[in-house]
Coordinates of C-alpha atoms in Angstrom, one line a residue:
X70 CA 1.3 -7.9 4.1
X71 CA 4.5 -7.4 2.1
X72 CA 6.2 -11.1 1.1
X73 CA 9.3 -12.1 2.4
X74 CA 11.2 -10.9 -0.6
X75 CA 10.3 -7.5 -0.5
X76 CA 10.7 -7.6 3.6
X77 CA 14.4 -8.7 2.4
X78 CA 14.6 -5.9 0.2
X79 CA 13.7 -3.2 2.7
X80 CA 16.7 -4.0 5.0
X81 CA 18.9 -3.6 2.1
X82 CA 21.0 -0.5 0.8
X83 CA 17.6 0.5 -1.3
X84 CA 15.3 -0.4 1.2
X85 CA 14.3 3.2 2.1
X86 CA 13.1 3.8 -1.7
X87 CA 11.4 0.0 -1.6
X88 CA 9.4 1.6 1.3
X89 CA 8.9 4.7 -0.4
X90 CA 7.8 2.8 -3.8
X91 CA 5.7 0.2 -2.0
X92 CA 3.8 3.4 0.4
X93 CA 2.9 5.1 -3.1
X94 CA 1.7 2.4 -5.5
X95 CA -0.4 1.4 -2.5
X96 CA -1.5 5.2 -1.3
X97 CA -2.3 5.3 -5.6
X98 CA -3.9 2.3 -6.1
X99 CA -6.7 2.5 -3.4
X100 CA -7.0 6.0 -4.5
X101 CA -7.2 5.7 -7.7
X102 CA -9.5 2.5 -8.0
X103 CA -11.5 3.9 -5.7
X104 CA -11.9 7.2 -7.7
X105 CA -12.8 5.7 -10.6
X106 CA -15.7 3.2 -8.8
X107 CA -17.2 6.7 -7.9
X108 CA -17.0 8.0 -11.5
X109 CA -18.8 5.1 -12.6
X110 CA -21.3 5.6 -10.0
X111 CA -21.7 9.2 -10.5
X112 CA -22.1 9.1 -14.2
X113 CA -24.5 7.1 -14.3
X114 CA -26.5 8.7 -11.4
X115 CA -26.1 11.4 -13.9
X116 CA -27.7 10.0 -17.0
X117 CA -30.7 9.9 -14.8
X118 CA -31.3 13.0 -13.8
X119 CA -30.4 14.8 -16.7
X120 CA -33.3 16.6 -18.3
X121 CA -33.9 15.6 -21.7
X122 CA -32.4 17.1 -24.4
X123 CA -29.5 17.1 -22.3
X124 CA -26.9 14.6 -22.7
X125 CA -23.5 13.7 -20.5
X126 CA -20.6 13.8 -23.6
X127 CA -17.3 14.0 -21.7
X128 CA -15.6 12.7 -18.8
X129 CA -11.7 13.1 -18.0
X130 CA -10.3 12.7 -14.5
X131 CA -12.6 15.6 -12.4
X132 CA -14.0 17.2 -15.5
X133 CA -17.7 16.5 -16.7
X134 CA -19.3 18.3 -19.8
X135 CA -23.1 18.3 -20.2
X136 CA -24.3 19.4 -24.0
X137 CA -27.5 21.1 -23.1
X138 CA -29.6 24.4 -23.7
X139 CA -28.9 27.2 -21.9
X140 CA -32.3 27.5 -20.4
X141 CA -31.1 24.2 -18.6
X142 CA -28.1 25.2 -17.4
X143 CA -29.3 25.4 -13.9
X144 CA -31.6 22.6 -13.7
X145 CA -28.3 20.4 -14.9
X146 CA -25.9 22.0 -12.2
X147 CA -28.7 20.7 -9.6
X148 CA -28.6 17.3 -11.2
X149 CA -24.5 17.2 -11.1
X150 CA -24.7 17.8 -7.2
X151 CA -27.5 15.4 -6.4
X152 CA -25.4 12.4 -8.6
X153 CA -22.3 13.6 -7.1
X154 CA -24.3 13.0 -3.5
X155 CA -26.1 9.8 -4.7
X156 CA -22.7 8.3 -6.1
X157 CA -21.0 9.0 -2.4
X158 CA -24.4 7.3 -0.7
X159 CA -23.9 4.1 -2.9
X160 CA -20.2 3.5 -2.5
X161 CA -19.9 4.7 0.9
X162 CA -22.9 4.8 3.1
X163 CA -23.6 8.1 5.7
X164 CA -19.6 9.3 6.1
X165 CA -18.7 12.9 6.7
X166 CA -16.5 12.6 3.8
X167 CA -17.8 15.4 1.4
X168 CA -17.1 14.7 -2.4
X169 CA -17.6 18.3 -3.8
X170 CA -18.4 18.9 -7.3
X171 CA -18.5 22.3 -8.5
X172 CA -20.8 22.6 -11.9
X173 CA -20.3 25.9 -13.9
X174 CA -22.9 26.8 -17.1
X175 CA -21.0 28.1 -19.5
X176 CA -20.9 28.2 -24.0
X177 CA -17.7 27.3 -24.7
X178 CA -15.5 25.0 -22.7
X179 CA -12.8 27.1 -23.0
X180 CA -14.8 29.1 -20.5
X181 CA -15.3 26.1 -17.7
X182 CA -13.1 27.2 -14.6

């Protein structure tokens, strides 16, 4: 729970925006941390499956690059949804919750959409 300070500072003249600031670092926080416990998770699910020569080189935010050769394009797409789907299972058990990735083959990744 919120301290007695900030409870003070809510029923002042800038208590709306305290709310507002506390509601967002915590909605972020959570979020965020939690985001990046998954990424962990699925990255290195990821190194795993990944049939060799292929090799995980990039990862930003919700972006993932795979260097491989094209005739494994497929076979590395198939390996990106399974880690995605093993990453959920580990942090979160059976939920509903669906953590969609969506894995595009492509030879430059200028081309990635």
């Amino acid at each position: 729970l919120p301290s007695a300070r900030w409870r003070e500072l809510v029923s002042g003249p800038e208590g709306a925006r305290a709310a507002r600031d506390w509601g967002r670092f915590t909605r972020n926080f959570v979020v965020q941390a939690t985001a990046a416990e998954w990424a962990l998770a699925f990255m290195a699910v990821l190194r795993g499956l990944l049939p060799p020569p292929a090799a995980l080189v990039f990862f930003q935010h919700d972006e993932v690059m795979v260097h491989c050769p094209a005739e494994l394009g497929q076979e590395v797409i198939e390996a990106v949804g399974r880690a995605a789907e093993e990453a959920t299972g580990l942090l979160f058990g059976d939920t509903p919750v669906r953590f969609p990735m969506h894995a595009v083959a492509v030879r430059c990744y200028a081309d990635a959409k």
